[in-house]
Each structure stands twice: as structure tokens, then as C-alpha cells.
Coordinates of C-alpha atoms and ligand atoms in Angstrom, one line a residue:
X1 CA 187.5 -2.5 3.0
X2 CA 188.2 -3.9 -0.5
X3 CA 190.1 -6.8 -2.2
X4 CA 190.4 -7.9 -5.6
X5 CA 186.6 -6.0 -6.9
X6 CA 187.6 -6.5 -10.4
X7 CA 187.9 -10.5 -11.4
X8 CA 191.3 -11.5 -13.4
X9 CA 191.4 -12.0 -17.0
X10 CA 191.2 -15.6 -17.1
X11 CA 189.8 -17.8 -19.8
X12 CA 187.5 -20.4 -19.3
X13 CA 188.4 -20.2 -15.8
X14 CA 186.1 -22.8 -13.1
X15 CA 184.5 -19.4 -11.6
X16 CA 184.0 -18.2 -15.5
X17 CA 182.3 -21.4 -16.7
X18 CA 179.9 -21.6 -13.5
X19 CA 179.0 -17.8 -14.0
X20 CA 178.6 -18.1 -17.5
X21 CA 175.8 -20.6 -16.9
X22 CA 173.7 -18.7 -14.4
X23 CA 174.0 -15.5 -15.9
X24 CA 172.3 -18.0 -19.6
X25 CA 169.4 -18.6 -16.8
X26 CA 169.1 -15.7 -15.3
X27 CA 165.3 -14.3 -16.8
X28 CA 164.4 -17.8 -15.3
X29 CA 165.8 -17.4 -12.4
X30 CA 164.8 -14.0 -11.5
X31 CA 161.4 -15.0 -12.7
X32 CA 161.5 -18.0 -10.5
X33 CA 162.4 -15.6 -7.0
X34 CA 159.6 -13.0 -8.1
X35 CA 157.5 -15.3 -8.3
X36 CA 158.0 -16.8 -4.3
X37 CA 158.0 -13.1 -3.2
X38 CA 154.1 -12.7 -4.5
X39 CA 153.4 -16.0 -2.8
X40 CA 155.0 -15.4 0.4
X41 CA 154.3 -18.3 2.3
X42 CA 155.1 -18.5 5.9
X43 CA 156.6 -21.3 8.3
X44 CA 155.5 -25.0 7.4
X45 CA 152.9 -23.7 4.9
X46 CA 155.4 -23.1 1.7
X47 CA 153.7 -25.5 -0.2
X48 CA 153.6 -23.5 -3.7
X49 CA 157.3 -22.2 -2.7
X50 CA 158.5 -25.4 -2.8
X51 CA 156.9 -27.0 -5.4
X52 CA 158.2 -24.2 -7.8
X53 CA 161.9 -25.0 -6.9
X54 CA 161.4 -28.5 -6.3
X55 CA 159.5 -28.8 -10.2
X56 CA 162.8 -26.3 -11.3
X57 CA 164.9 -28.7 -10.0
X58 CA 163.5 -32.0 -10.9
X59 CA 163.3 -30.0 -14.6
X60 CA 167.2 -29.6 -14.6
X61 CA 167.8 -33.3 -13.8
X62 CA 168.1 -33.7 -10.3
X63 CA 165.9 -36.5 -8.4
X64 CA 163.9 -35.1 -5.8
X65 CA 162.7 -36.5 -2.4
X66 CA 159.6 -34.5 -1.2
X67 CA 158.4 -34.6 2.8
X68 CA 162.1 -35.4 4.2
X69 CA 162.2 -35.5 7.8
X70 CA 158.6 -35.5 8.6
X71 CA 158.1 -31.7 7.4
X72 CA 155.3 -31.7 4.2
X73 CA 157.3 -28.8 2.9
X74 CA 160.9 -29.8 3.1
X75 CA 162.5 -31.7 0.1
X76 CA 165.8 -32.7 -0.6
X77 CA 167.1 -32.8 -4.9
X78 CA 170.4 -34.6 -5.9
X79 CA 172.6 -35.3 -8.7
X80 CA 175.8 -37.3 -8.8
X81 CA 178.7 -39.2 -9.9
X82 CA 181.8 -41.1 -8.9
X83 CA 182.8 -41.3 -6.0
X84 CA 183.4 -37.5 -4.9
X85 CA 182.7 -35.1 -1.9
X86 CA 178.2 -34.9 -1.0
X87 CA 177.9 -30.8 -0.7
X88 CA 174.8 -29.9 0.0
X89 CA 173.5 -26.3 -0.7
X90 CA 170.8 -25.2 2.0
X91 CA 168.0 -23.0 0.5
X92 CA 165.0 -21.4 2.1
X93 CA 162.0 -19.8 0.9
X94 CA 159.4 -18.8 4.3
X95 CA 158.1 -15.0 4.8
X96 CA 156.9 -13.5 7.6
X97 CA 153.2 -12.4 9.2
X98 CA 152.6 -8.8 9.1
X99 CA 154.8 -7.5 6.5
X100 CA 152.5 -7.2 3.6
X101 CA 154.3 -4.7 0.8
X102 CA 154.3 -3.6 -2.7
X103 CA 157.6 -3.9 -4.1
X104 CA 159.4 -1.3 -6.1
X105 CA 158.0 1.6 -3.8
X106 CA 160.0 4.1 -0.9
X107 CA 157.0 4.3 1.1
X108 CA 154.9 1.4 3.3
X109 CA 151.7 0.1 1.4
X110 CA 150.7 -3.0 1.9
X111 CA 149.7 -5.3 -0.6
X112 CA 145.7 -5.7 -0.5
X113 CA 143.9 -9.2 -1.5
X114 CA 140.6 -8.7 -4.1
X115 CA 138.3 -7.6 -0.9
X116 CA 141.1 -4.8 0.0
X117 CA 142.5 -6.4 2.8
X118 CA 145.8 -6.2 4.1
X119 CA 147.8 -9.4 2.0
X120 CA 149.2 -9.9 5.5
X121 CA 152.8 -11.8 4.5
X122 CA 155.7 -10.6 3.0
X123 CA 159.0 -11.9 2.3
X124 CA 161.0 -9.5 4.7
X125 CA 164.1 -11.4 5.2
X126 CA 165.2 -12.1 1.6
X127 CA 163.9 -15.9 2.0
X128 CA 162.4 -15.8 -2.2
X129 CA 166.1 -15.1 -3.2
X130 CA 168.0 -17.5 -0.8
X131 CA 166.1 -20.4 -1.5
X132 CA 166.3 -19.6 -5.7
X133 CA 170.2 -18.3 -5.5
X134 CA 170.8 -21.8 -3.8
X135 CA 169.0 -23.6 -6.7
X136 CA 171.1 -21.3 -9.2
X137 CA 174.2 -22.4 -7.8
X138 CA 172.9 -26.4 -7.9
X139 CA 171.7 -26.2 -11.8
X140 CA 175.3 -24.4 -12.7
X141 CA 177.2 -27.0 -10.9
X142 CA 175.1 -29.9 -12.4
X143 CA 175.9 -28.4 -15.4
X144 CA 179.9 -27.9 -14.9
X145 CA 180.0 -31.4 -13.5
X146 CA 178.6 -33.1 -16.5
X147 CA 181.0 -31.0 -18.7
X148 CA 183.4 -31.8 -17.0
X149 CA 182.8 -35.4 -15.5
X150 CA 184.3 -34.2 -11.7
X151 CA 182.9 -37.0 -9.6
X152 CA 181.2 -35.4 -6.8
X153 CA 177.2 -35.4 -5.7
X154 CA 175.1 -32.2 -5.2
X155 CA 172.1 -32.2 -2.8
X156 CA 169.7 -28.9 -2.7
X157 CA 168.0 -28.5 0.2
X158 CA 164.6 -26.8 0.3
X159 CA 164.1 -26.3 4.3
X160 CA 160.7 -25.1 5.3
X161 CA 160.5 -22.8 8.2
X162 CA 163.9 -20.3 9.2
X163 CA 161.6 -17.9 10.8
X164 CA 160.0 -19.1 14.0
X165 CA 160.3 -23.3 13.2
X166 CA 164.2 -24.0 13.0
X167 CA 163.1 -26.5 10.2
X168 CA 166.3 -27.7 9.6
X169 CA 167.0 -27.9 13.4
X170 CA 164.2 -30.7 12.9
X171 CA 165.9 -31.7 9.8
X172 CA 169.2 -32.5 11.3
X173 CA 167.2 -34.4 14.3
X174 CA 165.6 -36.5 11.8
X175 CA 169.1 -37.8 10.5
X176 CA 168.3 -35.9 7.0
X177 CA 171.5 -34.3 6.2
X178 CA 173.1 -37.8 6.7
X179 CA 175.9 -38.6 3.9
X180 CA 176.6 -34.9 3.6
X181 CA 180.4 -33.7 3.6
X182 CA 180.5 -30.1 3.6
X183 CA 177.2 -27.4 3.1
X184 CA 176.8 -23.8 1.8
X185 CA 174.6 -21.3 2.3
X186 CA 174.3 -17.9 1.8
X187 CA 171.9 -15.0 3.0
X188 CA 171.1 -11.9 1.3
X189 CA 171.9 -8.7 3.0
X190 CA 173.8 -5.2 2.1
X191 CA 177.5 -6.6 2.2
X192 CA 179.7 -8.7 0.0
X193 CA 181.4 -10.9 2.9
X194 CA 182.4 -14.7 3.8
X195 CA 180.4 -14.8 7.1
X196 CA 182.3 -16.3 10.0
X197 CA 180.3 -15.3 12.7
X198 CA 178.7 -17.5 15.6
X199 CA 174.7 -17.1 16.1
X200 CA 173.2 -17.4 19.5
X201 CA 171.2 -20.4 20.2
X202 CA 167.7 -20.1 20.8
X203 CA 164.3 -21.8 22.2
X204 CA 160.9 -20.5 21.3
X205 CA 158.4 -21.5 23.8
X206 CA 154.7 -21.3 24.6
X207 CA 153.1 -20.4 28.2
X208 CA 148.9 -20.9 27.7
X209 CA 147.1 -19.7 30.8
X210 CA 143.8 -21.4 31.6
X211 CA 141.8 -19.6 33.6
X212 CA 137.7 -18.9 34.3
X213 CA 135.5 -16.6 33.2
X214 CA 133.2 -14.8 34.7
X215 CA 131.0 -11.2 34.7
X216 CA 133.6 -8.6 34.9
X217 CA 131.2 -6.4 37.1
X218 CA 128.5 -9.1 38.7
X219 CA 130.9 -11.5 39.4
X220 CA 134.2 -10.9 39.8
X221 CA 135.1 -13.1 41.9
X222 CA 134.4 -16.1 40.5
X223 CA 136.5 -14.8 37.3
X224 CA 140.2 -16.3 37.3
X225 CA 142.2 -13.9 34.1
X226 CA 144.5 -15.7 32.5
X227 CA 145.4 -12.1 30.5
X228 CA 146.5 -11.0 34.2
X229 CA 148.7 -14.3 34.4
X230 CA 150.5 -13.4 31.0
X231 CA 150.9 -9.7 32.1
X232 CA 152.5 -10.6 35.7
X233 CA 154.5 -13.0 33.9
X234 CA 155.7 -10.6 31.6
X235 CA 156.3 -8.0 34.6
X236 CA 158.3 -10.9 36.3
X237 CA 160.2 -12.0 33.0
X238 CA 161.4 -7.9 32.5
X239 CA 162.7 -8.0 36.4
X240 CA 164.7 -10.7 35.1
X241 CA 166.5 -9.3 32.9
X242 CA 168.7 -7.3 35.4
X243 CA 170.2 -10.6 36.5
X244 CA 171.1 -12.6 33.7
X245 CA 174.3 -12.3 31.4
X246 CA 175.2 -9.4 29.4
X247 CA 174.7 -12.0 26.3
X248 CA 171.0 -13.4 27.1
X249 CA 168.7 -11.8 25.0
X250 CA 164.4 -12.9 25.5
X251 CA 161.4 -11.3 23.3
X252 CA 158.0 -11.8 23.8
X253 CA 154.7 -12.0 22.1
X254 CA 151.2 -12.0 23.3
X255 CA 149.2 -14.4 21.1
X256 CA 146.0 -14.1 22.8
X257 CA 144.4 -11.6 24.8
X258 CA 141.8 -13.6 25.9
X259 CA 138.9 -12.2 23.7
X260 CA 138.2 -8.5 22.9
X261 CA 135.4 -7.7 25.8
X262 CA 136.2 -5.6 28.8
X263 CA 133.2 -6.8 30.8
X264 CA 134.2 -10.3 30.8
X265 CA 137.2 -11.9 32.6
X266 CA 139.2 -13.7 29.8
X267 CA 139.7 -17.4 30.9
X268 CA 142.3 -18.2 28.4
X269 CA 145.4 -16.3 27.4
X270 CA 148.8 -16.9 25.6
X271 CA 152.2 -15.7 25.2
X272 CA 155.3 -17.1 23.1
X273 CA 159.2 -16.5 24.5
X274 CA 161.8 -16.5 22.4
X275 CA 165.0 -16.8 24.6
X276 CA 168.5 -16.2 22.9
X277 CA 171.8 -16.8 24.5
X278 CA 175.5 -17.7 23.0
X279 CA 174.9 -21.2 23.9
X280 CA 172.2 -24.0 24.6
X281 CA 172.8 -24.5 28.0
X282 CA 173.0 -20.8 29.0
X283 CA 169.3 -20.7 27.4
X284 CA 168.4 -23.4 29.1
X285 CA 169.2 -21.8 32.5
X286 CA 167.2 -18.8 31.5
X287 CA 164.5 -21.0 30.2
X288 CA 163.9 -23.1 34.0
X289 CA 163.9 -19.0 35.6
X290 CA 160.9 -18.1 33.1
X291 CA 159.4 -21.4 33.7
X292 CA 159.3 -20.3 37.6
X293 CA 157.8 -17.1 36.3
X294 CA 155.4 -18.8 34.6
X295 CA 154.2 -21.0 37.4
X296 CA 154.3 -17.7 39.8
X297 CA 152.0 -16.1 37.8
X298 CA 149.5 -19.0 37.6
X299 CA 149.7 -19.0 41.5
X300 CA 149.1 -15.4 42.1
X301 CA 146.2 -15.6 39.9
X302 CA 144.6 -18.9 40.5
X303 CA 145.2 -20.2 37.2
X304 CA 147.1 -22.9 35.3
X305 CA 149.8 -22.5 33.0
X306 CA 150.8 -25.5 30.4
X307 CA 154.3 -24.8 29.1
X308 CA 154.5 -26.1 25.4
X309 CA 158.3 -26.1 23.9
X310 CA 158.4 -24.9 20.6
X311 CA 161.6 -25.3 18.8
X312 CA 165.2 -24.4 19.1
X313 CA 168.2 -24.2 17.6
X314 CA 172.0 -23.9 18.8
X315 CA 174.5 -21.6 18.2
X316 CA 176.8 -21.6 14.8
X317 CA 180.4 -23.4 14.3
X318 CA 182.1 -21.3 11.9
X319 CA 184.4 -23.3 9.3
X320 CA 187.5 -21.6 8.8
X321 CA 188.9 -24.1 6.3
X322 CA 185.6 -23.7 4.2
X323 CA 185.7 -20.2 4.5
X324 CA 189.1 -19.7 3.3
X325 CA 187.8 -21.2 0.0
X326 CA 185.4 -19.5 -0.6
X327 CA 186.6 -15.9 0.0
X328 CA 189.4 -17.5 -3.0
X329 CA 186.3 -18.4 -5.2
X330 CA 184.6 -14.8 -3.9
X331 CA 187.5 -12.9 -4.6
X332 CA 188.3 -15.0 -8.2
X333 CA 184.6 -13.5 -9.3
X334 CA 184.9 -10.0 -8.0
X335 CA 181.1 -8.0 -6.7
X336 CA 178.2 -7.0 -8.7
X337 CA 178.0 -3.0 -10.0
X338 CA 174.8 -1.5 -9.8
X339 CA 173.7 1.3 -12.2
X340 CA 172.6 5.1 -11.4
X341 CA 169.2 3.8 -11.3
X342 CA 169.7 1.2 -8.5
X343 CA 171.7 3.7 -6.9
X344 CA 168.9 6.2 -6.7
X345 CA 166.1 3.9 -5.6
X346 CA 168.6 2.5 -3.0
X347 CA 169.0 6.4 -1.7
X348 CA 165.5 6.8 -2.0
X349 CA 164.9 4.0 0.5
X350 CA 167.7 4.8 2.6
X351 CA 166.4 8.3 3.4
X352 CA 163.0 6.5 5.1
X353 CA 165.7 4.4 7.8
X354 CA 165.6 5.7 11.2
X355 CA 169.7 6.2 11.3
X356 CA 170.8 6.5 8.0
X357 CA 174.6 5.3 8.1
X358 CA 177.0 8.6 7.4
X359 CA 179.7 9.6 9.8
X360 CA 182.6 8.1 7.3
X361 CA 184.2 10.0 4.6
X362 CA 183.8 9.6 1.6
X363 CA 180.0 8.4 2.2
X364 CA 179.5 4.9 0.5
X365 CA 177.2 3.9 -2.0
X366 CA 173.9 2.8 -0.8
X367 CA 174.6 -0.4 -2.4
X368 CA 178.3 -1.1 -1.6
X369 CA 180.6 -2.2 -4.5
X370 CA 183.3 -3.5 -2.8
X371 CA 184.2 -7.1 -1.0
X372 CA 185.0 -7.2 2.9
X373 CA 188.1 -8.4 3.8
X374 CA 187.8 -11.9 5.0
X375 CA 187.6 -12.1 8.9
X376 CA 188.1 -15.7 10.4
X377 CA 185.6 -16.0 13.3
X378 CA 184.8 -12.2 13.6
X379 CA 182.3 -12.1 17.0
X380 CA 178.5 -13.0 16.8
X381 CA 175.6 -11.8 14.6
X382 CA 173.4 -11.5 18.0
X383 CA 170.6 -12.9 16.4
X384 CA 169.7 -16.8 15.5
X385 CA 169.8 -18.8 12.3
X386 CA 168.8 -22.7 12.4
X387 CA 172.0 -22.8 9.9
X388 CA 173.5 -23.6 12.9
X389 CA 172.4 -27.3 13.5
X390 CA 173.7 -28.2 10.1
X391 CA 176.9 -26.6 11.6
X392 CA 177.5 -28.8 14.6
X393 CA 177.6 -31.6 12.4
X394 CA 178.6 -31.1 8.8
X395 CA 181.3 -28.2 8.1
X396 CA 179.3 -25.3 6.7
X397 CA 180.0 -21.8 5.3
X398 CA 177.9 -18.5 4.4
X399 CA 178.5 -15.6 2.3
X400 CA 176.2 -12.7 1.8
X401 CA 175.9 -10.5 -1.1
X402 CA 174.5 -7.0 -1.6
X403 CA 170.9 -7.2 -2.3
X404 CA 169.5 -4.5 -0.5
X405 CA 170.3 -0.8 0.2
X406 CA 173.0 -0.3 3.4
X407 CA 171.5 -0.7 7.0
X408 CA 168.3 -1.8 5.9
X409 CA 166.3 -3.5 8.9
X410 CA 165.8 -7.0 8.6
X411 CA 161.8 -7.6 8.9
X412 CA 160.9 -4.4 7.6
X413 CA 159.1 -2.9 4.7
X414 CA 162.1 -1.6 3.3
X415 CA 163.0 -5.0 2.8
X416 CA 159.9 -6.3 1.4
X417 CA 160.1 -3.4 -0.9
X418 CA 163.5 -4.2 -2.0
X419 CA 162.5 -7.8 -2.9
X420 CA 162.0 -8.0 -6.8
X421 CA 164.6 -4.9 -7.6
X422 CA 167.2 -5.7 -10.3
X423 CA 169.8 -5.7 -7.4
X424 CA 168.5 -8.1 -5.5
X425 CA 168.3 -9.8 -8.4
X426 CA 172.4 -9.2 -8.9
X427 CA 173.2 -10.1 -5.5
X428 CA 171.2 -13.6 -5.7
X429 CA 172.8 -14.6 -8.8
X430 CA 175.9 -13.5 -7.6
X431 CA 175.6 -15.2 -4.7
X432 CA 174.6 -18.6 -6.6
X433 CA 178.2 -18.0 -8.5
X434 CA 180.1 -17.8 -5.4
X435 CA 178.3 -20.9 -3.9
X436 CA 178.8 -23.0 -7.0
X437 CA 182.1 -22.0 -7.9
X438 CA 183.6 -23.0 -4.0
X439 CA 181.5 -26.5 -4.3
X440 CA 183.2 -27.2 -7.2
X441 CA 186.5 -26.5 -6.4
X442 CA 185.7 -28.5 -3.0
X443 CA 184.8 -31.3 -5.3
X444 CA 188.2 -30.6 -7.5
X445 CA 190.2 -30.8 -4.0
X446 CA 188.3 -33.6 -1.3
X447 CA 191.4 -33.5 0.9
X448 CA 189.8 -29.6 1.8
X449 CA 186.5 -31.6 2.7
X450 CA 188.4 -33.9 5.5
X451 CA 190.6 -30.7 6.7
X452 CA 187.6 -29.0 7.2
X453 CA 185.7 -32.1 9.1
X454 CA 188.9 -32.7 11.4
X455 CA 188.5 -29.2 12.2
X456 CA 184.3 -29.0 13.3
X457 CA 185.6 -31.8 15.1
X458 CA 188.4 -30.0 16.8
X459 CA 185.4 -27.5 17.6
X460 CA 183.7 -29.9 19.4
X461 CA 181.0 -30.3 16.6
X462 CA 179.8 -34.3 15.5
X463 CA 179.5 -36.2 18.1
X464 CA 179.4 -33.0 20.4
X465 CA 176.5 -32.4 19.3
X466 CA 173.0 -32.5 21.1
X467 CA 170.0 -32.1 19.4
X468 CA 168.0 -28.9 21.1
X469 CA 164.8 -30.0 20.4
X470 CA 163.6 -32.6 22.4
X471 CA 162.6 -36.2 20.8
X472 CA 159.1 -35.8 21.5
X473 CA 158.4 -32.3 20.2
X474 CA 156.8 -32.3 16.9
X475 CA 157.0 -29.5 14.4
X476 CA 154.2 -27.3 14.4
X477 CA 153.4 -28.7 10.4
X478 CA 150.0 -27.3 8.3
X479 CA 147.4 -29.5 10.2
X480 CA 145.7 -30.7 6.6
X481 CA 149.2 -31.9 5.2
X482 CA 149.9 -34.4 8.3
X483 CA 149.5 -38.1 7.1
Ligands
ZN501 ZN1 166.7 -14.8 7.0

């Protein structure tokens, strides 16, 4: 599906002047994202991520507030004037454990440290690009804004922690986004789209098993296994899944064994849920069945369970009135082309994905060229984003641009691999155009900003909203940087 690929001729149009400003920063900004991949930080530890786009910013102008909300690696970096619309522009910049990976390559290799051991992190969601395509769009609207003297305010916001800490699910409890009128995000991916889709909420929790150990063969007995506690409980929590809602969705992940010896009963073992459903209180109900699971499998084996709540976040409110502008701005700037070369390397990887896409005649590109149709509120994405906090109580909208070859997994190597290619770059600063273009016109038309508030409220979203994340559960921060 296509509309409008090519941009119009327009001089010195609002979309024209914004591009023309990140395209002038580009090396710096590709430079910038490159530079995050190799660091790859993950969840509450992105301490050199966001110093580099927190310095960048601060650098271009902008004053910036480090720490917000309690989390050491969250920081918030404005610029106004006047009286106009507060858009914020939510960036991220976490990776995630396990997928270590050279970039450039069609193959898995990890990434080895000077002792030639496995790096261990790698930015597999596209996090290095989000959270510097976000600070693209900010510098080029700072910049059109001072040209032009719009009144309006921009607030970048570096949030710590998508994967596996909903930071900005703490973020929004905190009060932090307070002031804010409208946000944009975006996420890279392999389509040029406005995103109206909902998310599924979410709680991540953690079941420790306390048991006692004993000699395996001497003294059995006396043993209690907390590694049989978290297996029962995992053979109770897979019966369960016959008699909840098409919808629910739960994963699980065994964090500790309990040791690596055979011959002794472990007396402590862990493992973290992660329960998904289209709305809080349907995880909720699924939550107080594994809870009973939980306690079950304590019973049966004569251990004790302590049930630690993680985080959570809710499910997304799509803004239709947002999204309508910025398919205009989306379609005003047309979609990135990519050369034979990123072609080739983006057939090269898609030959290594388990189901290829093909079926459809004439076969796509690898890297699509074309922009979807916009689809107002078109189903649910299945998984989670914590996005979807900053949702329920400011209007927000998403786009995603082409960064990465078609059907390429989230999480995977292929997307670690795809990290620092020239089309990622593309799609990033593409991506930044889009975002910067609709917050200005947002800032050029505030009567959009209230249309779009009257309808999250019509949604149900302000003061509907519940936090998901209890009061007393504190995020999970880098012990050293607690003060
Ligand atoms: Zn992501």
C-alpha cells in the first residue's frame, strides 16, 4: 500500500526547512547512534547512553534536568518560548542481555570483550536509534523555532529502561511528564506507518523460593528444593493457560537454578513472569491465579515463596487526532530510498529468517519503499510498550520507519546486526523529520493540541488513569547510583 512516496515540489516548505537541518547534522548524528550501539547498556544502567544525548543536547541549547523521577539514568532537556503548546519527544536508548553481535555481518557472532568473552549486550530492539532520532527531531525543531520565533516549548525525554523496567511507567507515576500537551515517539522497525495500534498491558513479577539444603543422597529428607517449587509452579502456570482468555499472553524465566550441583538439594530458586493481557485488570486476574500457583507449589514442597512485583505498564490509547497530523507531515516528506547495496545486504539477511515473507506478487524489496496507508486504530501489536503510560495521560502518537530488512525478529541478531547499517541510519533520520515536522505544525495550530486532549479524554484517559505500579514499588535502579 502506497500514498504520496515522492514529496511535492515546495519551497522552503515547514517539512523542507526541518529536514534540511537534520540531514546538515546527520555525520553527528549517525555518529552519535553508533556510538550507543557499541555501548549497549541495559535497563537502569545507561549511564554513558545518556550522558552522550543528554551532553548533545545541553550542546544545542537545551537545559537539561538529570535523575527525573528518582531513575539515575532518566533526564528530561527543554527549550522554549511564548506561550505555545509543551510537546515532548520520548527517546530511549536500553539494549538487551544476551544479544551480543557484530554489526554489518549475515551470520551470528557475537562481539567478544579483550579476554574473548562473549560482550553479552546488544542493542536488539533498535533502542541506539530511537533515543538519537528523538534528539534529531528536538535540535531541528529548536532550530526552526528560533528561525522562526513560533512560541511553543520542546522537552526531550531520555527514559531509561523499555525493556523489562517500564521506566517511563515510573516516570509518569512520579508526576514527570507534568505540563506536557501532546508527545511523539517513534520506533524503528521495517515499515513506513503512523502506528495506531493498542499494546497489551503488562506486570513483570518475581516468585523466590526459599527452601533447605541438604545431601542429595545422605540426606534427602531433610532437603526442601526450591528448583522443584519453581518447576511445579511452572507445570501449574502451563495448565493455566487452557483457561484464561484467548488475549492473555504469560512468559517465564528461570533466574536461578539454585546452584550448579546435582548432589545437593538447592535451597533457593527464582523465576520472573511476565503476564500480558489487553488491559490492567484482566492481568491482574491472571496475576492473583499465578499467585495461587505460586503458594501451591511452596506447599507441595515445603518451601516459602516471597512474591516481589516488578513493574508494569498499561495498555496504549491511540490518538487519532495526533495521528491524522502526522500521516499529513509523513506523507508532505515522502520515505527514504535505499541503494542496490542496502538492498543486497538486506536480502542477504533476509535469507537467514526462519519464514522469509514471499507469497505476494510482485515480491517487495527487502527494505520497503513505500508509505502504509494510514489506519486509525488498526487492532493491537500483541506485545507491550511502556509508551502506553504516557498515553493514558497526555495525547501521544508513533510512527515507524524502515530501518531494518522486512520481518526481521525483534530481539534477534539480525537486528543487532542491522544496527549501524546506512539504512538504519536513513530510517532514524527520517524518522526525526517526521517527528519534528508534526510538533511543529502542532505548535503552528494549538487548537489540534486541545482536540486531541478532549479526545484521550473521551477515551477515558487523564483522570481515568491508574498508575499500574503500585506506590511502594521502587524501580530496580544500579545499586551504586542510589543516593
Ligand atoms: Zn523497542
Amino acid at each position: 500500500m502506497m500514498a504520496n512516496a515522492h514529496p511535492p515540489e515546495e519551497e522552503n516548505s515547514r517539512e523542507q526547512r526541518i529536514a534540511s537541518s537534520i540531514d546538515r547534522l546527520s555525520p553527528q548524528l549517525t555518529a552519535l547512534s553508533d556510538r550507543i550501539w557499541e555501548l549497549a547498556e541495559t535497563k537502569f544502567e545507561e549511564f554513558g547512553s545518556a550522558r552522550l544525548l543528554a551532553d548533545r543536547l545541553e550542546e544545542a541549547g537545551f537545559d537539561v534536568s538529570h535523575g527525573i523521577g528518582g531513575l539515575p539514568t532518566a533526564f528530561m532537556a527543554s527549550f522554549g518560548q511564548g506561550d505555545g503548546p509543551v510537546i515532548a519527544l520520548l527517546g530511549e536508548y536500553d539494549a538487551l542481555p544476551g544479544l551480543s553481535q557484530r554489526d554489518g555481518v549475515d551470520h551470528p557472532e557475537p562481539l567478544l570483550d579483550g579476554s574473548g568473552n562473549d560482550k553479552g549486550n546488544g542493542h536488539g530492539c533498535g533502542h541506539h536509534l530511537l533515543g538519537t532520532g528523538s534528539l534529531a527531531a528536538a535540535i531541528a525543531l529548536k532550530e526552526y523555532l528560533s528561525e522562526t520565533g513560533l512560541p511553543g516549548t520542546i522537552r526531550y525525554y531520555g527514559c531509561p529502561a523499555e525493556e523489562g523496567g517500564s521506566g517511563k511507567t515510573f516516570l509518569v507515576r512520579e508526576g514527570a511528564f507534568d505540563g506536557v500537551d501532546a508527545a511523539l515517539t517513534w520506533h524503528p522497525g521495517y515499515g513506513n506507518a503512523v502506528v495506531s495500534m493498542t499494546s497489551a498491558a503488562n506486570y513483570q513479577v518475581r516468585y523466590r523460593f526459599e527452601g533447605r539444603s541438604s545431601h542429595a543422597a545422605a540426606s534427602p529428607h531433610t532437603g526442601r528444593s526450591a528448583l522443584d517449587a519453581v518447576e511445579l509452579m511452572n507445570v501449574g502456570a502451563n495448565y493455566l493457560r487452557e483457561h484464561v482468555p484467548q488475549s492473555v499472553r504469560f512468559h517465564y524465566a528461570v533466574t536461578n537454578t539454585g546452584g550448579f550441583s546435582p548432589n545437593v538439594v538447592q535451597a533457593k530458586a527464582e523465576v520472573v513472569y511476565l503476564i500480558r493481557a489487553p488491559e490492567v485488570r484482566d492481568v491482574e486476574a491472571v496475576y492473583a491465579r499465578i499467585n495461587d500457583i505460586a503458594q501451591g507449589a511452596a506447599l507441595m514442597t515445603g518451601t516459602e515463596v516471597h512474591i516481589h512485583f516488578e513493574k508494569a505498564c498499561s495498555n496504549l490509547i491511540p490518538n487519532v487526532t495526533l495521528e491524522r497530523m502526522m500521516q499529513r507531515c509523513f506523507e508532505q516528506l515522502g520515505v527514504p530510498a535505499f541503494t542496490e547495496r542496502e538492498q543486497r545486504y538486506a536480502a542477504a539477511i533476509s535469507a537467514t529468517l526462519a519464514e522469509p515473507s514471499g507469497g505476494s506478487s510482485p515480491i517487495p524489496p527487502p527494505l520497503p519503499e513505500t508509505l502504509d496507508v494510514y489506519e486509525p486504530e488498526a487492532g493491537s501489536m500483541l506485545g507491550s510498550t511502556d509508551v502506553a503510560d504516557v498515553s493514558w495521560i497526555i495525547p501521544t502518537a508513533q510512527l515507524e520507519t524502515v530501518c531494518f530488512t522486512r520481518d526481521t525478529p525483534f530481539h534477534s541478531w539480525q537486528m543487532v546486526a542491522q544496527g549501524r547499517s546506512s539504512a538504519a541510519h536513513k530510517g532514524m533520520l527520517h524518522a526525526a523529520k517526521v517527528m519534528a515536522a508534526t510538533a511543529a505544525a502542532l505548535m503552528a495550530e494549538p487548537s489540534a493540541v486541545l482536540e486531541a486532549t478532549q479526545e484521550l479524554r473521551r477515551r477515558g484517559g487523564i483522570e481515568g488513569y491508574a498508575c499500574p505500579i503500585p506506590g511502594d514499588v521502587l524501580p530496580p535502579v544500579h545499586p551504586s547510583s542510589r543516593v
